[in-house]
Tab-separated table of C-alpha atoms in Angstrom:
chain	number	residue	atom	x	y	z
A	1	MET	CA	97.688	91.132	121.502
A	2	LYS	CA	94.032	92.093	121.245
A	3	THR	CA	91.480	89.370	120.604
A	4	VAL	CA	89.278	89.762	117.541
A	5	THR	CA	85.770	89.787	118.996
A	6	LYS	CA	82.345	89.012	117.638
A	7	SER	CA	80.266	91.840	116.238
A	8	ALA	CA	76.515	92.160	115.976
A	9	SER	CA	76.672	95.161	113.668
A	10	SER	CA	74.021	95.445	110.991
A	11	ALA	CA	75.025	96.352	107.450
A	12	LYS	CA	73.862	99.911	108.093
A	13	GLU	CA	75.854	100.153	111.328
A	14	LEU	CA	78.937	98.721	109.649
A	15	ASN	CA	78.665	101.215	106.814
A	16	GLN	CA	78.457	104.067	109.328
A	17	LYS	CA	81.528	102.784	111.179
A	18	ILE	CA	83.445	102.627	107.902
A	19	MET	CA	82.443	106.186	107.040
A	20	ASN	CA	83.560	107.359	110.487
A	21	HIS	CA	86.953	105.712	110.007
A	22	LEU	CA	87.292	107.325	106.568
A	23	ALA	CA	86.415	110.730	108.024
A	24	GLU	CA	89.168	110.241	110.610
A	25	LEU	CA	91.596	109.224	107.859
A	26	THR	CA	90.825	112.282	105.712
A	27	ARG	CA	91.466	114.654	108.620
A	28	ALA	CA	94.678	112.898	109.609
A	29	THR	CA	95.940	112.780	106.006
A	30	ASP	CA	95.597	116.511	105.469
A	31	LYS	CA	97.297	117.124	108.815
A	32	ALA	CA	100.164	114.809	107.826
A	33	ARG	CA	100.416	116.359	104.360
A	34	THR	CA	101.052	119.834	105.763
A	35	SER	CA	103.382	118.847	108.601
A	36	GLU	CA	106.861	120.379	108.609
A	37	GLU	CA	108.461	116.928	108.465
A	38	MET	CA	106.400	115.892	105.424
A	39	LEU	CA	106.914	119.162	103.544
A	40	ARG	CA	110.665	119.031	104.089
A	41	TYR	CA	110.852	115.446	102.910
A	42	LEU	CA	108.660	116.004	99.814
A	43	ASP	CA	110.733	119.071	98.893
A	44	PHE	CA	113.842	116.886	99.079
A	45	CYS	CA	112.232	114.192	96.893
A	46	ALA	CA	111.158	116.776	94.310
A	47	LYS	CA	114.808	117.508	93.548
A	48	PHE	CA	115.320	114.081	92.030
A	49	HIS	CA	114.824	113.272	88.359
A	50	GLN	CA	111.976	110.902	87.479
A	51	TYR	CA	113.694	108.049	85.650
A	52	SER	CA	112.092	105.980	82.904
A	53	ALA	CA	111.009	102.408	83.567
A	54	GLY	CA	114.032	101.184	81.590
A	55	ASN	CA	116.486	103.207	83.658
A	56	ILE	CA	114.796	102.157	86.912
A	57	TRP	CA	115.363	98.561	85.822
A	58	LEU	CA	119.051	99.311	85.108
A	59	ILE	CA	119.455	100.952	88.522
A	60	MET	CA	117.830	98.032	90.336
A	61	LEU	CA	119.945	95.563	88.352
A	62	ALA	CA	123.186	97.328	89.281
A	63	LYS	CA	122.256	98.243	92.869
A	64	PRO	CA	119.049	96.578	94.163
A	65	GLU	CA	119.193	98.455	97.473
A	66	ALA	CA	119.314	101.901	95.785
A	67	SER	CA	116.916	104.497	97.186
A	68	TYR	CA	117.818	108.075	96.160
A	69	VAL	CA	119.799	108.344	92.926
A	70	ALA	CA	121.327	111.389	91.256
A	71	GLY	CA	124.314	112.468	89.168
A	72	PHE	CA	127.635	113.654	90.599
A	73	HIS	CA	126.894	117.365	90.136
A	74	LYS	CA	123.306	117.064	91.356
A	75	TRP	CA	124.517	115.597	94.641
A	76	LYS	CA	127.031	118.422	94.898
A	77	SER	CA	124.264	121.013	94.484
A	78	MET	CA	122.453	119.417	97.444
A	79	GLY	CA	125.475	119.676	99.707
A	80	ARG	CA	126.634	116.094	99.349
A	81	TRP	CA	129.549	114.572	97.463
A	82	VAL	CA	130.317	111.174	96.007
A	83	ARG	CA	132.978	109.335	97.999
A	84	LYS	CA	136.273	108.674	96.267
A	85	GLY	CA	136.458	105.238	94.683
A	86	GLU	CA	132.683	104.755	94.341
A	87	HIS	CA	131.520	103.201	91.061
A	88	GLY	CA	128.634	104.903	89.287
A	89	ILE	CA	125.430	103.168	88.214
A	90	PRO	CA	125.171	103.189	84.394
A	91	ILE	CA	121.909	104.418	82.862
A	92	LEU	CA	120.898	105.751	79.446
A	93	ALA	CA	120.473	109.449	78.692
A	94	PRO	CA	118.902	110.771	75.478
A	95	ILE	CA	121.033	112.624	72.930
A	96	LEU	CA	119.047	115.612	71.687
A	97	VAL	CA	120.071	118.017	68.924
A	98	LYS	CA	118.357	121.164	67.744
A	99	GLU	CA	116.966	120.895	64.255
A	100	GLU	CA	115.620	123.864	62.332
A	101	ILE	CA	112.103	123.171	61.119
A	102	LYS	CA	111.252	126.752	60.068
A	103	GLU	CA	113.119	130.006	59.921
A	104	ASP	CA	113.990	131.083	63.494
A	105	LEU	CA	112.194	128.004	64.832
A	106	LYS	CA	114.126	125.017	66.115
A	107	GLU	CA	113.029	121.778	67.692
A	108	LYS	CA	115.029	119.196	69.598
A	109	GLN	CA	115.280	115.817	67.928
A	110	LEU	CA	116.271	112.545	69.564
A	111	ILE	CA	119.164	110.942	67.689
A	112	GLY	CA	120.172	108.243	70.166
A	113	PHE	CA	121.239	107.459	73.721
A	114	THR	CA	124.484	107.604	75.654
A	115	THR	CA	125.614	106.006	78.908
A	116	VAL	CA	125.846	108.277	81.940
A	117	TYR	CA	126.494	107.446	85.573
A	118	VAL	CA	124.457	108.169	88.680
A	119	PHE	CA	125.132	107.437	92.348
A	120	ASP	CA	122.954	106.240	95.198
A	121	VAL	CA	122.787	108.273	98.404
A	122	SER	CA	124.634	105.445	100.178
A	123	GLN	CA	127.677	106.331	98.017
A	124	THR	CA	127.723	109.940	99.225
A	125	ASP	CA	128.608	111.977	102.316
A	126	GLY	CA	127.657	115.489	103.373
A	127	GLU	CA	124.542	117.300	104.551
A	128	PRO	CA	122.169	114.999	106.482
A	129	LEU	CA	119.039	113.864	104.667
A	130	PRO	CA	115.585	114.764	105.976
A	131	PRO	CA	114.033	111.778	107.792
A	132	VAL	CA	111.352	109.785	106.009
A	133	PRO	CA	108.020	110.296	107.824
A	134	ASP	CA	107.103	107.013	109.507
A	135	TRP	CA	104.798	105.128	107.127
A	136	LYS	CA	104.999	101.569	108.450
A	137	SER	CA	102.435	99.966	110.757
A	138	PRO	CA	104.278	97.002	112.284
A	139	GLU	CA	101.651	95.718	114.759
A	140	LYS	CA	100.895	92.022	114.289
A	141	ASN	CA	97.679	90.373	115.464
A	142	GLN	CA	98.046	86.670	114.753
A	143	GLU	CA	94.362	85.890	115.223
A	144	LEU	CA	93.314	88.543	112.718
A	145	THR	CA	96.112	87.517	110.360
A	146	ASP	CA	94.832	83.917	110.385
A	147	LEU	CA	91.309	85.110	109.576
A	148	LEU	CA	92.611	87.275	106.741
A	149	MET	CA	94.510	84.260	105.415
A	150	LYS	CA	91.188	82.403	105.281
A	151	PHE	CA	89.739	85.327	103.324
A	152	ALA	CA	92.657	85.204	100.886
A	153	GLU	CA	92.171	81.450	100.471
A	154	SER	CA	88.474	81.959	99.721
A	155	LYS	CA	89.527	84.261	96.870
A	156	GLY	CA	92.138	81.874	95.521
A	157	ILE	CA	94.950	84.202	96.624
A	158	LYS	CA	98.166	82.547	97.802
A	159	VAL	CA	100.091	84.377	100.558
A	160	THR	CA	103.794	83.687	101.150
A	161	ILE	CA	106.381	85.188	103.496
A	162	GLU	CA	109.858	85.976	102.175
A	163	GLU	CA	112.534	88.644	102.265
A	164	LEU	CA	111.867	91.605	99.970
A	165	HIS	CA	114.267	94.238	98.626
A	166	GLY	CA	114.785	97.497	100.462
A	167	GLU	CA	111.949	98.870	102.577
A	168	CYS	CA	109.236	96.987	100.684
A	169	GLN	CA	106.723	95.376	103.061
A	170	GLY	CA	104.478	93.535	100.617
A	171	VAL	CA	103.697	92.904	96.947
A	172	SER	CA	100.414	92.090	95.203
A	173	GLN	CA	101.040	89.942	92.122
A	174	GLY	CA	97.564	88.990	90.918
A	175	GLY	CA	96.462	85.779	92.598
A	176	SER	CA	99.369	85.856	95.028
A	177	ILE	CA	100.778	88.119	97.746
A	178	VAL	CA	104.339	88.209	99.069
A	179	LEU	CA	104.881	89.688	102.542
A	180	SER	CA	108.097	90.664	104.268
A	181	PRO	CA	108.698	88.873	107.588
A	182	GLU	CA	108.676	92.328	109.234
A	183	ALA	CA	105.283	93.314	107.782
A	184	GLY	CA	102.422	93.973	110.181
A	185	THR	CA	98.858	92.697	109.823
A	186	LYS	CA	97.788	95.951	108.164
A	187	THR	CA	100.167	95.265	105.282
A	188	LEU	CA	98.327	92.027	104.517
A	189	ILE	CA	95.064	93.981	104.369
A	190	HIS	CA	96.718	96.558	102.086
A	191	GLU	CA	97.834	93.874	99.620
A	192	LEU	CA	94.406	92.208	99.761
A	193	GLY	CA	92.985	95.613	98.822
A	194	HIS	CA	95.218	95.674	95.739
A	195	GLU	CA	94.139	92.137	94.823
A	196	LEU	CA	90.446	92.971	95.047
A	197	LEU	CA	90.548	96.412	93.471
A	198	HIS	CA	93.371	96.513	90.951
A	199	GLN	CA	94.470	93.133	89.635
A	200	ASN	CA	91.462	92.615	87.346
A	201	MET	CA	91.649	96.030	85.686
A	202	ALA	CA	93.861	97.611	83.052
A	203	ARG	CA	96.794	99.037	85.040
A	204	TRP	CA	97.040	102.070	82.743
A	205	SER	CA	93.479	103.085	83.650
A	206	ILE	CA	94.389	104.242	87.173
A	207	GLU	CA	97.375	106.150	88.557
A	208	SER	CA	99.792	104.479	90.941
A	209	LYS	CA	99.077	107.124	93.602
A	210	THR	CA	95.356	106.322	93.409
A	211	MET	CA	95.942	102.577	93.688
A	212	GLU	CA	98.048	103.138	96.805
A	213	LEU	CA	95.437	105.508	98.214
A	214	GLU	CA	92.647	102.960	97.766
A	215	ALA	CA	94.587	99.978	99.125
A	216	GLU	CA	95.887	101.903	102.141
A	217	SER	CA	92.470	103.385	102.920
A	218	VAL	CA	90.951	99.889	102.882
A	219	ALA	CA	93.762	98.723	105.176
A	220	PHE	CA	93.206	101.615	107.587
A	221	VAL	CA	89.444	101.041	107.810
A	222	VAL	CA	89.692	97.272	108.356
A	223	ALA	CA	92.600	97.602	110.811
A	224	LYS	CA	90.734	100.282	112.775
A	225	HIS	CA	87.589	98.157	112.860
A	226	PHE	CA	89.466	95.270	114.463
A	227	GLY	CA	91.416	97.407	116.926
A	228	LEU	CA	94.931	97.615	115.472
A	229	ASN	CA	96.996	100.527	116.785
A	230	ASP	CA	99.810	102.804	115.603
A	231	LEU	CA	98.525	103.039	112.051
A	232	ASN	CA	100.668	105.380	109.958
A	233	SER	CA	98.293	105.337	106.992
A	234	PRO	CA	97.974	109.158	106.845
A	235	ASN	CA	101.736	109.468	106.263
A	236	TYR	CA	101.702	106.649	103.701
A	237	ILE	CA	98.894	108.310	101.738
A	238	ALA	CA	100.496	111.762	101.971
A	239	LEU	CA	103.843	110.403	100.736
A	240	TYR	CA	102.041	109.536	97.485
A	241	LYS	CA	100.916	113.190	97.303
A	242	ASN	CA	97.288	112.388	98.014
A	243	GLU	CA	95.006	114.501	100.176
A	244	ALA	CA	91.575	114.377	101.802
A	245	ARG	CA	89.630	115.131	98.620
A	246	ASP	CA	91.335	112.202	96.868
A	247	ILE	CA	90.079	109.838	99.565
A	248	LEU	CA	86.563	111.255	99.245
A	249	GLY	CA	86.680	110.653	95.488
A	250	CYS	CA	87.248	106.919	96.060
A	251	THR	CA	84.845	106.443	98.987
A	252	ASP	CA	82.501	103.965	97.279
A	253	ARG	CA	85.262	101.598	96.129
A	254	ILE	CA	87.055	101.781	99.485
A	255	THR	CA	83.838	101.192	101.438
A	256	ARG	CA	82.701	98.188	99.385
A	257	THR	CA	86.090	96.501	99.613
A	258	ALA	CA	86.555	97.132	103.341
A	259	GLN	CA	83.015	95.928	104.009
A	260	GLU	CA	83.614	92.691	102.111
A	261	ILE	CA	86.734	91.876	104.156
A	262	ILE	CA	85.143	92.844	107.488
A	263	GLU	CA	81.952	90.861	106.840
A	264	PHE	CA	83.930	87.742	105.920
A	265	VAL	CA	86.062	87.930	109.080
A	266	GLU	CA	83.042	88.559	111.308
A	267	GLU	CA	81.094	85.701	109.753
A	268	VAL	CA	84.002	83.352	110.488
A	269	ILE	CA	84.198	84.638	114.073
A	270	ASN	CA	80.456	84.155	114.501
A	271	GLY	CA	80.659	80.659	113.051
A	272	SER	CA	78.258	81.408	110.199
A	273	LYS	CA	80.747	81.467	107.341
A	274	THR	CA	80.416	78.683	104.798
A	275	ASP	CA	82.903	77.690	102.122
A	276	ARG	CA	81.034	79.609	99.432
A	277	LYS	CA	83.088	81.863	97.165
A	278	THR	CA	82.446	85.594	97.324
A	279	ASN	CA	82.580	88.088	94.460
A	280	THR	CA	85.328	90.692	94.148
A	281	ASN	CA	84.623	94.425	94.163
A	282	ALA	CA	86.886	95.379	91.283
């Protein structure tokens, strides 16, 4: 495990280091986005229907571990079949009828909903699925983690460790963070990024892909600054269909947030940090 060392960087030097890390991230993200592995996986994902929030809730209620969900015939079209004896996951599908509003002009009208059944990939056999590009960064640096915990405490953010569903590594809940026991130190930084940037704003005012881009970019910059390795941030960002220009569009917010976290940690290391509260960047 690497030791987190003191830094004598000025604010100007720190800003330049952050910009260098962001430049590296933009190049790596565009490279990841156009890789054969990523393109194959995103093409596979594009074949799945985007379910409503209500139906996502029904799916998670019936099968919390579900990952890829589709109807019987959709799976068949992708070269896979539902195993005999498997029970479908009930969701609601709209009932639409054509209604004539003018001569030779018809419009579909919603008259209700009906129950249909979908199946998770774990209930099917057939053609192998494309592998998910590696997006996790499992390295743990206990010294840095402890310093980040102090930062969270200074912000009034409670951090707990507990098992999470599926592949989830961490959750930002507004004043609290839940981390999976398997999560690396970078995941803690990612969730701190969400806390600082997104929990005090109207969630409808920013897309989910942008929130993930900002939080992961902050995590990459801070992790790079303190010497963490094997960071798969480019894949994570590309999986949300972001690219280099999206990172550049959020540079100011990413830089301010990363700088706040880095300066706090370095002040603690240098023994100059007091118990004063710091302002958020949101």
